[in-house]
Short mmCIF file of C-alpha atoms in Angstrom, two decimals:
data_model
loop_
_atom_site.label_atom_id
_atom_site.label_comp_id
_atom_site.label_asym_id
_atom_site.label_seq_id
_atom_site.Cartn_x
_atom_site.Cartn_y
_atom_site.Cartn_z
CA MET A 17 -15.06 13.68 -13.46
CA GLY A 18 -15.93 16.65 -15.68
CA SER A 19 -19.52 16.72 -14.38
CA MET A 20 -18.23 16.74 -10.79
CA PHE A 21 -16.10 19.88 -11.44
CA GLN A 22 -19.01 21.43 -13.29
CA THR A 23 -21.23 20.80 -10.29
CA LEU A 24 -18.69 22.51 -8.00
CA ARG A 25 -18.42 25.50 -10.30
CA ASN A 26 -22.21 25.87 -10.38
CA ALA A 27 -22.38 25.55 -6.59
CA LEU A 28 -19.87 28.35 -6.11
CA LYS A 29 -22.18 30.69 -7.98
CA ILE A 30 -24.85 30.34 -5.26
CA ALA A 31 -24.09 32.38 -2.17
CA ASP A 32 -25.54 29.95 0.37
CA LEU A 33 -23.83 26.93 -1.05
CA ARG A 34 -20.57 28.85 -1.46
CA LYS A 35 -20.72 29.68 2.25
CA LYS A 36 -21.27 26.03 3.19
CA LEU A 37 -18.42 24.87 0.96
CA LEU A 38 -16.06 27.47 2.52
CA ILE A 39 -17.12 26.38 6.06
CA THR A 40 -16.48 22.73 5.10
CA VAL A 41 -13.04 23.56 3.69
CA GLY A 42 -12.16 25.72 6.72
CA LEU A 43 -13.09 23.03 9.24
CA LEU A 44 -11.19 20.37 7.28
CA LEU A 45 -8.20 22.70 7.25
CA ILE A 46 -8.40 22.87 11.06
CA TYR A 47 -8.34 19.08 11.11
CA ARG A 48 -5.23 18.94 8.91
CA ILE A 49 -3.48 21.52 11.10
CA GLY A 50 -4.30 19.52 14.25
CA ALA A 51 -2.91 16.42 12.61
CA HIS A 52 0.58 17.95 13.01
CA VAL A 53 0.25 18.98 16.70
CA PRO A 54 2.35 16.44 18.69
CA VAL A 55 1.32 14.86 21.94
CA PRO A 56 3.60 15.90 24.82
CA GLY A 57 5.74 13.19 26.37
CA LEU A 58 6.08 10.96 23.35
CA SER A 59 9.11 10.31 21.11
CA GLN A 60 7.78 10.85 17.56
CA GLN A 61 10.58 8.88 15.95
CA GLN A 62 10.24 5.76 18.18
CA PHE A 63 6.42 5.94 17.95
CA SER A 64 6.62 6.09 14.15
CA GLU A 65 8.99 3.14 13.97
CA MET A 66 6.71 1.00 16.17
CA VAL A 67 3.65 1.94 14.07
CA GLN A 68 5.50 0.88 10.92
CA ASN A 69 6.24 -2.47 12.58
CA ALA A 70 2.64 -2.91 13.73
CA GLY A 71 1.53 -4.56 10.51
CA THR A 72 -1.51 -3.89 8.30
CA LEU A 73 -3.70 -2.55 11.05
CA GLY A 74 -1.25 0.14 12.08
CA GLN A 75 -0.66 1.21 8.49
CA PHE A 76 -4.40 1.20 7.85
CA ILE A 77 -5.08 3.51 10.86
CA ASP A 78 -2.22 5.74 9.72
CA THR A 79 -3.82 6.00 6.26
CA LEU A 80 -7.23 6.87 7.69
CA THR A 81 -5.72 9.55 9.96
CA GLY A 82 -3.60 11.08 7.19
CA GLY A 83 -0.31 10.31 8.95
CA ALA A 84 -1.41 11.63 12.33
CA PHE A 85 -1.02 8.18 13.87
CA SER A 86 2.58 7.63 12.91
CA ASN A 87 3.46 11.21 13.80
CA ALA A 88 2.08 10.71 17.38
CA THR A 89 -0.21 13.84 17.19
CA ILE A 90 -3.35 14.63 19.14
CA PHE A 91 -5.48 13.22 16.31
CA ALA A 92 -3.49 9.94 16.23
CA MET A 93 -6.57 7.73 16.89
CA GLY A 94 -8.60 9.67 14.31
CA ILE A 95 -12.35 9.12 14.25
CA THR A 96 -12.12 5.34 14.47
CA PRO A 97 -13.62 5.06 18.04
CA TYR A 98 -16.70 6.97 16.75
CA ILE A 99 -17.07 4.59 13.84
CA ASN A 100 -16.74 1.57 16.14
CA ALA A 101 -19.28 3.07 18.58
CA SER A 102 -21.75 3.66 15.70
CA ILE A 103 -21.30 0.09 14.38
CA ILE A 104 -21.83 -1.37 17.88
CA MET A 105 -24.94 0.73 18.36
CA GLN A 106 -26.36 -0.40 14.99
CA LEU A 107 -25.86 -4.06 15.93
CA LEU A 108 -27.36 -3.46 19.40
CA THR A 109 -30.39 -1.80 17.77
CA VAL A 110 -31.17 -5.04 16.03
CA ALA A 111 -30.54 -7.16 19.16
CA ILE A 112 -32.29 -5.02 21.84
CA PRO A 113 -36.02 -4.29 21.31
CA TYR A 114 -35.92 -1.00 23.28
CA LEU A 115 -33.24 0.43 20.99
CA GLU A 116 -35.16 -0.73 17.92
CA LYS A 117 -38.30 0.94 19.25
CA LEU A 118 -36.30 4.14 19.96
CA GLN A 119 -34.93 4.20 16.41
CA LYS A 120 -38.47 4.02 14.98
CA GLU A 121 -39.63 6.99 17.07
CA GLY A 122 -38.29 9.43 14.50
CA GLU A 123 -36.03 12.42 15.00
CA GLU A 124 -36.22 12.38 18.86
CA GLY A 125 -35.31 8.71 19.07
CA ARG A 126 -32.37 9.10 16.68
CA ARG A 127 -31.13 12.11 18.67
CA LYS A 128 -31.14 10.03 21.85
CA ILE A 129 -29.23 7.21 20.08
CA ASN A 130 -26.72 9.67 18.74
CA GLU A 131 -26.16 11.04 22.25
CA TRP A 132 -25.34 7.52 23.48
CA VAL A 133 -22.99 7.07 20.51
CA ARG A 134 -21.07 10.18 21.63
CA TYR A 135 -20.66 8.87 25.21
CA ALA A 136 -19.60 5.46 23.87
CA THR A 137 -17.04 7.17 21.57
CA VAL A 138 -15.35 8.91 24.48
CA VAL A 139 -15.24 5.67 26.51
CA LEU A 140 -13.85 3.64 23.61
CA ALA A 141 -11.37 6.39 22.80
CA PHE A 142 -10.08 6.38 26.39
CA VAL A 143 -9.75 2.56 26.45
CA GLN A 144 -7.90 2.65 23.07
CA ALA A 145 -5.66 5.48 24.39
CA ILE A 146 -4.75 3.33 27.45
CA ALA A 147 -3.94 0.38 25.11
CA LEU A 148 -1.74 2.64 23.00
CA TYR A 149 0.09 4.02 26.07
CA PHE A 150 1.02 0.62 27.41
CA GLY A 151 1.60 -0.94 23.99
CA LEU A 152 3.94 1.87 22.88
CA SER A 153 5.38 2.58 26.31
CA THR A 154 8.98 2.50 24.92
CA ALA A 155 8.19 5.72 23.05
CA VAL A 156 7.23 7.46 26.29
CA TYR A 157 9.97 9.73 27.63
CA ASP A 158 9.10 9.39 31.34
CA VAL A 159 6.71 6.60 32.39
CA SER A 160 4.67 8.00 35.26
CA VAL A 161 1.13 8.74 36.39
CA TRP A 162 1.42 12.28 35.01
CA SER A 163 2.58 11.09 31.57
CA PHE A 164 -0.20 8.43 31.55
CA LEU A 165 -2.88 11.09 32.21
CA THR A 166 -1.34 13.58 29.74
CA ILE A 167 -0.97 11.20 26.84
CA THR A 168 -4.26 9.23 27.26
CA LEU A 169 -6.32 12.37 27.78
CA SER A 170 -4.66 14.09 24.82
CA PHE A 171 -5.53 11.13 22.54
CA THR A 172 -9.11 11.01 23.90
CA ALA A 173 -9.60 14.78 23.64
CA GLY A 174 -8.36 14.69 20.03
CA THR A 175 -10.94 12.09 19.03
CA ALA A 176 -13.72 13.94 20.89
CA PHE A 177 -12.79 17.16 19.08
CA LEU A 178 -12.82 15.38 15.74
CA MET A 179 -16.27 13.97 16.52
CA TRP A 180 -17.44 17.55 17.27
CA LEU A 181 -15.77 18.85 14.12
CA GLY A 182 -17.52 16.19 11.98
CA GLU A 183 -20.90 17.06 13.44
CA LYS A 184 -20.32 20.73 12.72
CA ILE A 185 -19.44 19.95 9.07
CA THR A 186 -22.59 17.88 8.73
CA ASP A 187 -24.71 20.69 10.31
CA LYS A 188 -23.15 23.83 8.87
CA GLY A 189 -21.31 22.54 5.79
CA ILE A 190 -21.82 20.10 2.90
CA GLY A 191 -21.77 16.34 3.16
CA ASN A 192 -21.29 13.91 6.01
CA GLY A 193 -18.64 15.43 8.32
CA ILE A 194 -17.26 12.15 9.65
CA SER A 195 -16.85 10.77 6.14
CA LEU A 196 -15.17 13.95 4.89
CA ILE A 197 -12.65 13.87 7.74
CA ILE A 198 -11.63 10.32 6.78
CA PHE A 199 -11.67 11.33 3.12
CA SER A 200 -9.33 14.30 3.73
CA GLY A 201 -7.00 12.02 5.81
CA ILE A 202 -6.71 9.50 3.01
CA ILE A 203 -6.33 12.08 0.23
CA SER A 204 -3.58 13.82 2.20
CA ARG A 205 -1.42 10.73 1.64
CA ALA A 206 -1.73 11.02 -2.15
CA PRO A 207 1.46 13.11 -2.72
CA GLN A 208 3.56 10.64 -0.72
CA ALA A 209 1.96 7.73 -2.68
CA ILE A 210 2.68 9.44 -5.99
CA LEU A 211 6.33 10.00 -4.93
CA SER A 212 6.71 6.31 -4.02
CA LEU A 213 5.36 5.29 -7.40
CA VAL A 214 7.73 7.66 -9.17
CA THR A 215 10.66 6.02 -7.33
CA VAL A 216 9.51 2.73 -8.77
CA ALA A 217 10.00 4.10 -12.30
CA TYR A 218 13.22 5.90 -11.25
CA GLN A 219 15.69 3.05 -11.16
CA PRO A 220 19.24 4.11 -12.20
CA THR A 221 20.88 1.63 -14.54
CA GLU A 222 24.39 1.95 -16.00
CA THR A 223 24.66 1.70 -19.78
CA GLU A 224 27.41 2.34 -22.38
CA THR A 225 26.36 5.98 -22.76
CA GLY A 226 26.16 6.64 -19.04
CA ILE A 227 23.52 6.20 -16.33
CA ASN A 228 19.92 5.85 -17.34
CA ALA A 229 17.63 7.24 -14.66
CA PHE A 230 14.49 5.37 -15.82
CA SER A 231 14.51 1.68 -16.63
CA LEU A 232 11.91 0.10 -18.93
CA GLY A 233 10.94 -2.36 -16.19
CA GLY A 234 10.31 0.45 -13.65
CA ILE A 235 8.33 2.53 -16.20
CA ALA A 236 6.22 -0.55 -17.08
CA LYS A 237 5.47 -1.15 -13.35
CA PHE A 238 4.50 2.52 -12.94
CA ILE A 239 2.13 2.48 -15.92
CA GLY A 240 0.67 -0.84 -14.80
CA VAL A 241 -0.05 0.44 -11.28
CA VAL A 242 -1.70 3.64 -12.67
CA VAL A 243 -3.86 1.63 -15.12
CA VAL A 244 -4.93 -0.71 -12.29
CA PHE A 245 -5.75 2.28 -10.08
CA VAL A 246 -7.97 3.86 -12.74
CA GLY A 247 -9.62 0.55 -13.42
CA MET A 248 -10.34 -0.02 -9.73
CA ILE A 249 -11.85 3.42 -9.43
CA ALA A 250 -14.20 2.69 -12.40
CA ALA A 251 -15.14 -0.75 -10.90
CA ALA A 252 -15.79 0.78 -7.47
CA ILE A 253 -18.08 3.48 -8.96
CA TRP A 254 -19.93 0.87 -11.02
CA VAL A 255 -20.58 -1.34 -7.97
CA GLN A 256 -21.33 1.50 -5.57
CA GLN A 257 -23.96 2.88 -7.96
CA GLY A 258 -25.29 -0.55 -8.92
CA GLU A 259 -28.69 -1.63 -7.71
CA ARG A 260 -31.22 -4.37 -8.48
CA ARG A 261 -34.68 -2.86 -9.09
CA ILE A 262 -37.60 -5.19 -8.34
CA PRO A 263 -40.80 -4.05 -10.06
CA VAL A 264 -43.68 -3.29 -7.72
CA GLN A 265 -47.33 -2.75 -8.64
CA TYR A 266 -49.78 -1.00 -6.37
CA ALA A 267 -53.45 -2.15 -6.41
CA LYS A 268 -56.21 0.37 -7.13
CA ARG A 269 -58.35 1.48 -4.14
CA VAL A 270 -61.42 3.60 -3.86
CA VAL A 271 -61.03 6.29 -1.17
CA GLY A 272 -64.25 8.32 -0.97
CA ARG A 273 -65.00 9.29 -4.54
CA LYS A 274 -61.40 9.06 -5.68
CA MET A 275 -59.54 6.14 -7.24
CA MET A 276 -56.16 5.76 -5.49
CA GLY A 277 -53.16 3.58 -6.42
CA GLY A 278 -52.67 1.64 -9.57
CA GLN A 279 -49.19 3.03 -10.29
CA SER A 280 -46.05 1.08 -11.00
CA SER A 281 -42.86 1.55 -9.02
CA HIS A 282 -39.78 -0.47 -8.07
CA LEU A 283 -37.99 -1.66 -4.97
CA PRO A 284 -34.27 -0.64 -5.18
CA MET A 285 -31.73 -3.04 -3.60
CA LYS A 286 -28.09 -1.84 -3.63
CA VAL A 287 -25.49 -4.33 -4.72
CA ASN A 288 -23.12 -3.24 -1.93
CA MET A 289 -25.36 -2.55 1.07
CA ALA A 290 -22.63 -3.19 3.62
CA GLY A 291 -20.24 -0.61 2.27
CA VAL A 292 -16.68 -0.89 3.67
CA ILE A 293 -17.70 -2.35 7.07
CA PRO A 294 -16.96 -6.00 6.10
CA ILE A 295 -13.38 -4.98 5.06
CA ILE A 296 -12.89 -3.15 8.41
CA PHE A 297 -14.12 -6.14 10.40
CA ALA A 298 -12.01 -8.68 8.53
CA MET A 299 -8.91 -6.48 8.66
CA SER A 300 -9.30 -5.87 12.39
CA ILE A 301 -9.59 -9.57 13.19
CA LEU A 302 -6.68 -10.67 11.02
CA SER A 303 -4.41 -7.82 12.01
CA LEU A 304 -4.99 -7.99 15.76
CA PRO A 305 -2.51 -10.85 16.46
CA SER A 306 0.32 -9.22 14.49
CA THR A 307 -0.42 -5.83 16.12
CA ILE A 308 -0.28 -7.31 19.64
CA VAL A 309 3.03 -9.04 18.67
CA ALA A 310 4.45 -5.82 17.28
CA PHE A 311 3.49 -3.81 20.37
CA PHE A 312 4.36 -6.27 23.14
CA PHE A 313 6.74 -8.92 21.68
CA ASN A 314 8.66 -6.94 19.09
CA GLN A 315 12.05 -8.21 20.40
CA SER A 316 11.01 -11.91 20.49
CA THR A 317 12.76 -14.42 18.21
CA SER A 318 10.18 -17.22 18.81
CA PRO A 319 9.15 -19.13 15.68
CA ILE A 320 5.47 -18.62 16.62
CA VAL A 321 5.92 -14.85 16.88
CA GLN A 322 7.83 -14.71 13.57
CA GLY A 323 5.14 -16.82 11.92
CA ILE A 324 2.45 -14.39 13.06
CA VAL A 325 4.48 -11.39 11.80
CA ASN A 326 5.15 -12.93 8.39
CA PHE A 327 1.66 -14.35 7.90
CA GLN A 328 0.41 -11.05 6.41
CA SER A 329 2.76 -11.30 3.49
CA THR A 330 1.52 -14.77 2.40
CA LEU A 331 -1.16 -15.84 -0.05
CA TRP A 332 -2.94 -17.64 2.86
CA TYR A 333 -3.54 -14.27 4.46
CA ALA A 334 -5.16 -12.93 1.28
CA LEU A 335 -7.33 -16.09 1.01
CA VAL A 336 -8.54 -16.00 4.63
CA ASN A 337 -9.07 -12.23 4.33
CA GLY A 338 -11.28 -12.70 1.25
CA ILE A 339 -13.34 -15.42 2.97
CA LEU A 340 -13.88 -13.28 6.06
CA ILE A 341 -14.95 -10.29 3.94
CA VAL A 342 -17.59 -12.37 2.15
CA PHE A 343 -18.84 -13.74 5.50
CA PHE A 344 -19.12 -10.28 7.11
CA THR A 345 -20.84 -8.89 3.93
CA PHE A 346 -23.59 -11.46 4.36
CA PHE A 347 -23.73 -10.94 8.13
CA TYR A 348 -24.00 -7.10 7.97
CA THR A 349 -26.42 -7.11 5.04
CA ILE A 350 -28.79 -9.55 6.77
CA VAL A 351 -28.66 -7.42 9.91
CA GLN A 352 -29.50 -4.21 7.99
CA PHE A 353 -32.01 -5.51 5.48
CA ASN A 354 -35.09 -7.52 6.63
CA PRO A 355 -36.97 -9.07 3.67
CA VAL A 356 -39.96 -10.07 5.91
CA GLU A 357 -40.40 -6.44 7.07
CA VAL A 358 -40.18 -5.21 3.47
CA ALA A 359 -42.78 -7.71 2.28
CA ASN A 360 -45.10 -6.73 5.19
CA ASN A 361 -44.76 -3.04 4.33
CA LEU A 362 -45.58 -3.73 0.67
CA ARG A 363 -48.71 -5.69 1.66
CA LYS A 364 -49.87 -2.91 4.07
CA ASN A 365 -49.56 -0.32 1.30
CA GLY A 366 -51.34 -2.45 -1.23
CA GLY A 367 -48.18 -3.24 -3.23
CA PHE A 368 -47.14 -6.52 -4.74
CA ILE A 369 -44.44 -7.92 -7.02
CA PRO A 370 -46.00 -9.04 -10.35
CA GLY A 371 -46.21 -12.84 -10.49
CA ILE A 372 -45.41 -13.24 -6.73
CA ARG A 373 -48.06 -13.77 -4.10
CA PRO A 374 -48.04 -11.33 -1.10
CA GLY A 375 -46.68 -12.47 2.24
CA LYS A 376 -44.13 -15.27 2.62
CA PRO A 377 -43.66 -15.90 -1.13
CA THR A 378 -42.74 -12.20 -1.55
CA SER A 379 -40.25 -12.31 1.34
CA ASP A 380 -38.71 -15.54 -0.02
CA PHE A 381 -38.38 -13.95 -3.47
CA ILE A 382 -36.72 -10.84 -2.03
CA THR A 383 -34.40 -13.06 0.05
CA ARG A 384 -33.29 -14.95 -3.02
CA ILE A 385 -32.51 -11.70 -4.81
CA LEU A 386 -30.73 -10.39 -1.68
CA TYR A 387 -28.45 -13.45 -1.52
CA ARG A 388 -27.55 -13.22 -5.20
CA ILE A 389 -26.51 -9.58 -5.17
CA THR A 390 -24.80 -10.01 -1.75
CA TRP A 391 -22.65 -12.80 -3.23
CA PHE A 392 -21.60 -10.44 -6.01
CA GLY A 393 -21.01 -7.56 -3.59
CA GLY A 394 -19.02 -9.69 -1.17
CA LEU A 395 -16.82 -11.21 -3.86
CA PHE A 396 -16.22 -7.76 -5.29
CA LEU A 397 -15.17 -6.39 -1.85
CA ALA A 398 -12.87 -9.38 -1.38
CA LEU A 399 -11.32 -8.97 -4.82
CA ILE A 400 -10.78 -5.20 -4.48
CA THR A 401 -9.15 -5.73 -1.06
CA VAL A 402 -6.92 -8.71 -1.98
CA PHE A 403 -5.91 -7.35 -5.44
CA PRO A 404 -3.42 -4.72 -4.11
CA THR A 405 -1.73 -7.46 -2.07
CA LEU A 406 -1.43 -9.58 -5.21
CA MET A 407 -0.13 -6.54 -7.09
CA GLY A 408 2.51 -6.06 -4.41
CA ILE A 409 3.64 -9.68 -4.76
CA ILE A 410 3.79 -9.41 -8.58
CA THR A 411 5.33 -5.93 -8.96
CA GLY A 412 7.19 -5.68 -5.70
CA VAL A 413 5.39 -2.38 -4.88
CA ASN A 414 4.18 -2.96 -1.33
CA ASN A 415 1.67 -1.00 0.79
CA LEU A 416 -0.21 0.41 -2.19
CA TRP A 417 -2.07 3.54 -1.27
CA PHE A 418 -5.31 2.54 -3.05
CA GLY A 419 -6.19 -0.42 -0.80
CA GLY A 420 -9.74 -1.71 -0.87
CA THR A 421 -11.03 0.30 2.08
CA SER A 422 -9.29 3.53 1.09
CA LEU A 423 -10.55 3.33 -2.47
CA LEU A 424 -14.14 2.57 -1.53
CA ILE A 425 -14.14 5.41 1.03
CA LEU A 426 -12.75 7.86 -1.51
CA VAL A 427 -15.29 6.90 -4.16
CA GLY A 428 -18.27 6.56 -1.77
CA VAL A 429 -17.68 9.94 -0.09
CA ALA A 430 -17.01 11.80 -3.34
CA LEU A 431 -20.20 10.45 -4.98
CA GLU A 432 -22.26 11.17 -1.88
CA THR A 433 -20.96 14.70 -1.45
CA VAL A 434 -21.63 15.54 -5.17
CA LYS A 435 -25.16 14.14 -4.81
CA GLN A 436 -25.81 16.36 -1.81
CA ILE A 437 -24.53 19.42 -3.62
CA GLU A 438 -26.71 18.62 -6.64
CA SER A 439 -29.78 18.03 -4.50
CA GLN A 440 -29.33 21.38 -2.70
CA MET A 441 -28.84 23.12 -6.02
CA LEU A 442 -31.98 21.52 -7.39
CA MET A 443 -33.98 22.52 -4.24
CA ARG A 444 -32.83 26.13 -4.55
CA HIS A 445 -33.68 26.10 -8.24
CA TYR A 446 -37.23 25.05 -7.45
CA LYS A 447 -37.47 27.65 -4.65
CA GLY A 448 -36.42 30.36 -7.05
CA PHE A 449 -38.90 29.17 -9.68
CA LEU A 450 -41.79 29.18 -7.18
CA SER A 451 -40.91 32.61 -5.77
#
């Protein structure tokens, strides 16, 4: 933590980096101001109540948007449609040969794919806005064609503006703009989370000498939650930074009169290649039924409806959630990392793993390593996601702010941003040295 603040202090001493940091902070400030601009035609109080009853998915979206969702503002949908469009395009790139070829064409191909992602984002945002309008129609003051267009286009325009804002941060500022927008939304909920934890410790109890404001049980819960929070941050950093390095040796080659190759290197394989995507997939699937029930059948007393609503507070939900997270971790990792392609690239460049024959034996060896670290990464994601639910059952403190997805996003974005600042400082150091 100290090194991170030291890095920021050093960055502020460099004029170019200081300018980029100020641009980043300014654009994020615009985002936080926009998160309080209400959408015309919606009852904020009724909208907020329905979001609170929408289950885990509604609370998750509200956390990512920094409260903009429950407040029915123009940024209520956040940047989620852009993330969904990006994930869909990544999966289609593997399935469609044309897109795979386009991705390998370099900067021009990636620019074309990014353009399609933008169009897909607007379409998905409009579809999601329509679903919100009809699902939360009781919060609409006057249901009409005019209110439909006003509300849906306001939600869609808010997401489109956030997408533009994120790209501007990436281009003119420091770090990944989309990630920083989500980061700022999550971190904006910290004061409210701290206040809710303080109320856990503040439990008035009557004694012989008067009223005690803080009970020992409440203080113990408060300290326990804080210790678990710090421990989860340390574990998340450890896993996010963790990688399995496979040694690689390059054969010597004679090129002209020069001897090339012969050096030793390594093939890095991250323990958590999938990031937070498996958690998002699992949460979306499990929360969809309860969200539909909360939006469309919130007045129903049917046992089936009540069972769906109460399912999220059971241990079965935590178990199924953990299994789905492990499954999607394997699925997304296999889609993103191709051991056969890696083995072929090693062979083309004259590289080999000591003790392993090139070709299929190399790809089989890499696959075995991949499965082992993916098991560890998947189980870790499942544990870090399910653990806050278990803590809520044990301590009675529900809806803990540091859920698995939120915590991994905070840690991942903070580490990546500091790395980018350090790399730019190093680059400018070398430029100054050479000049």
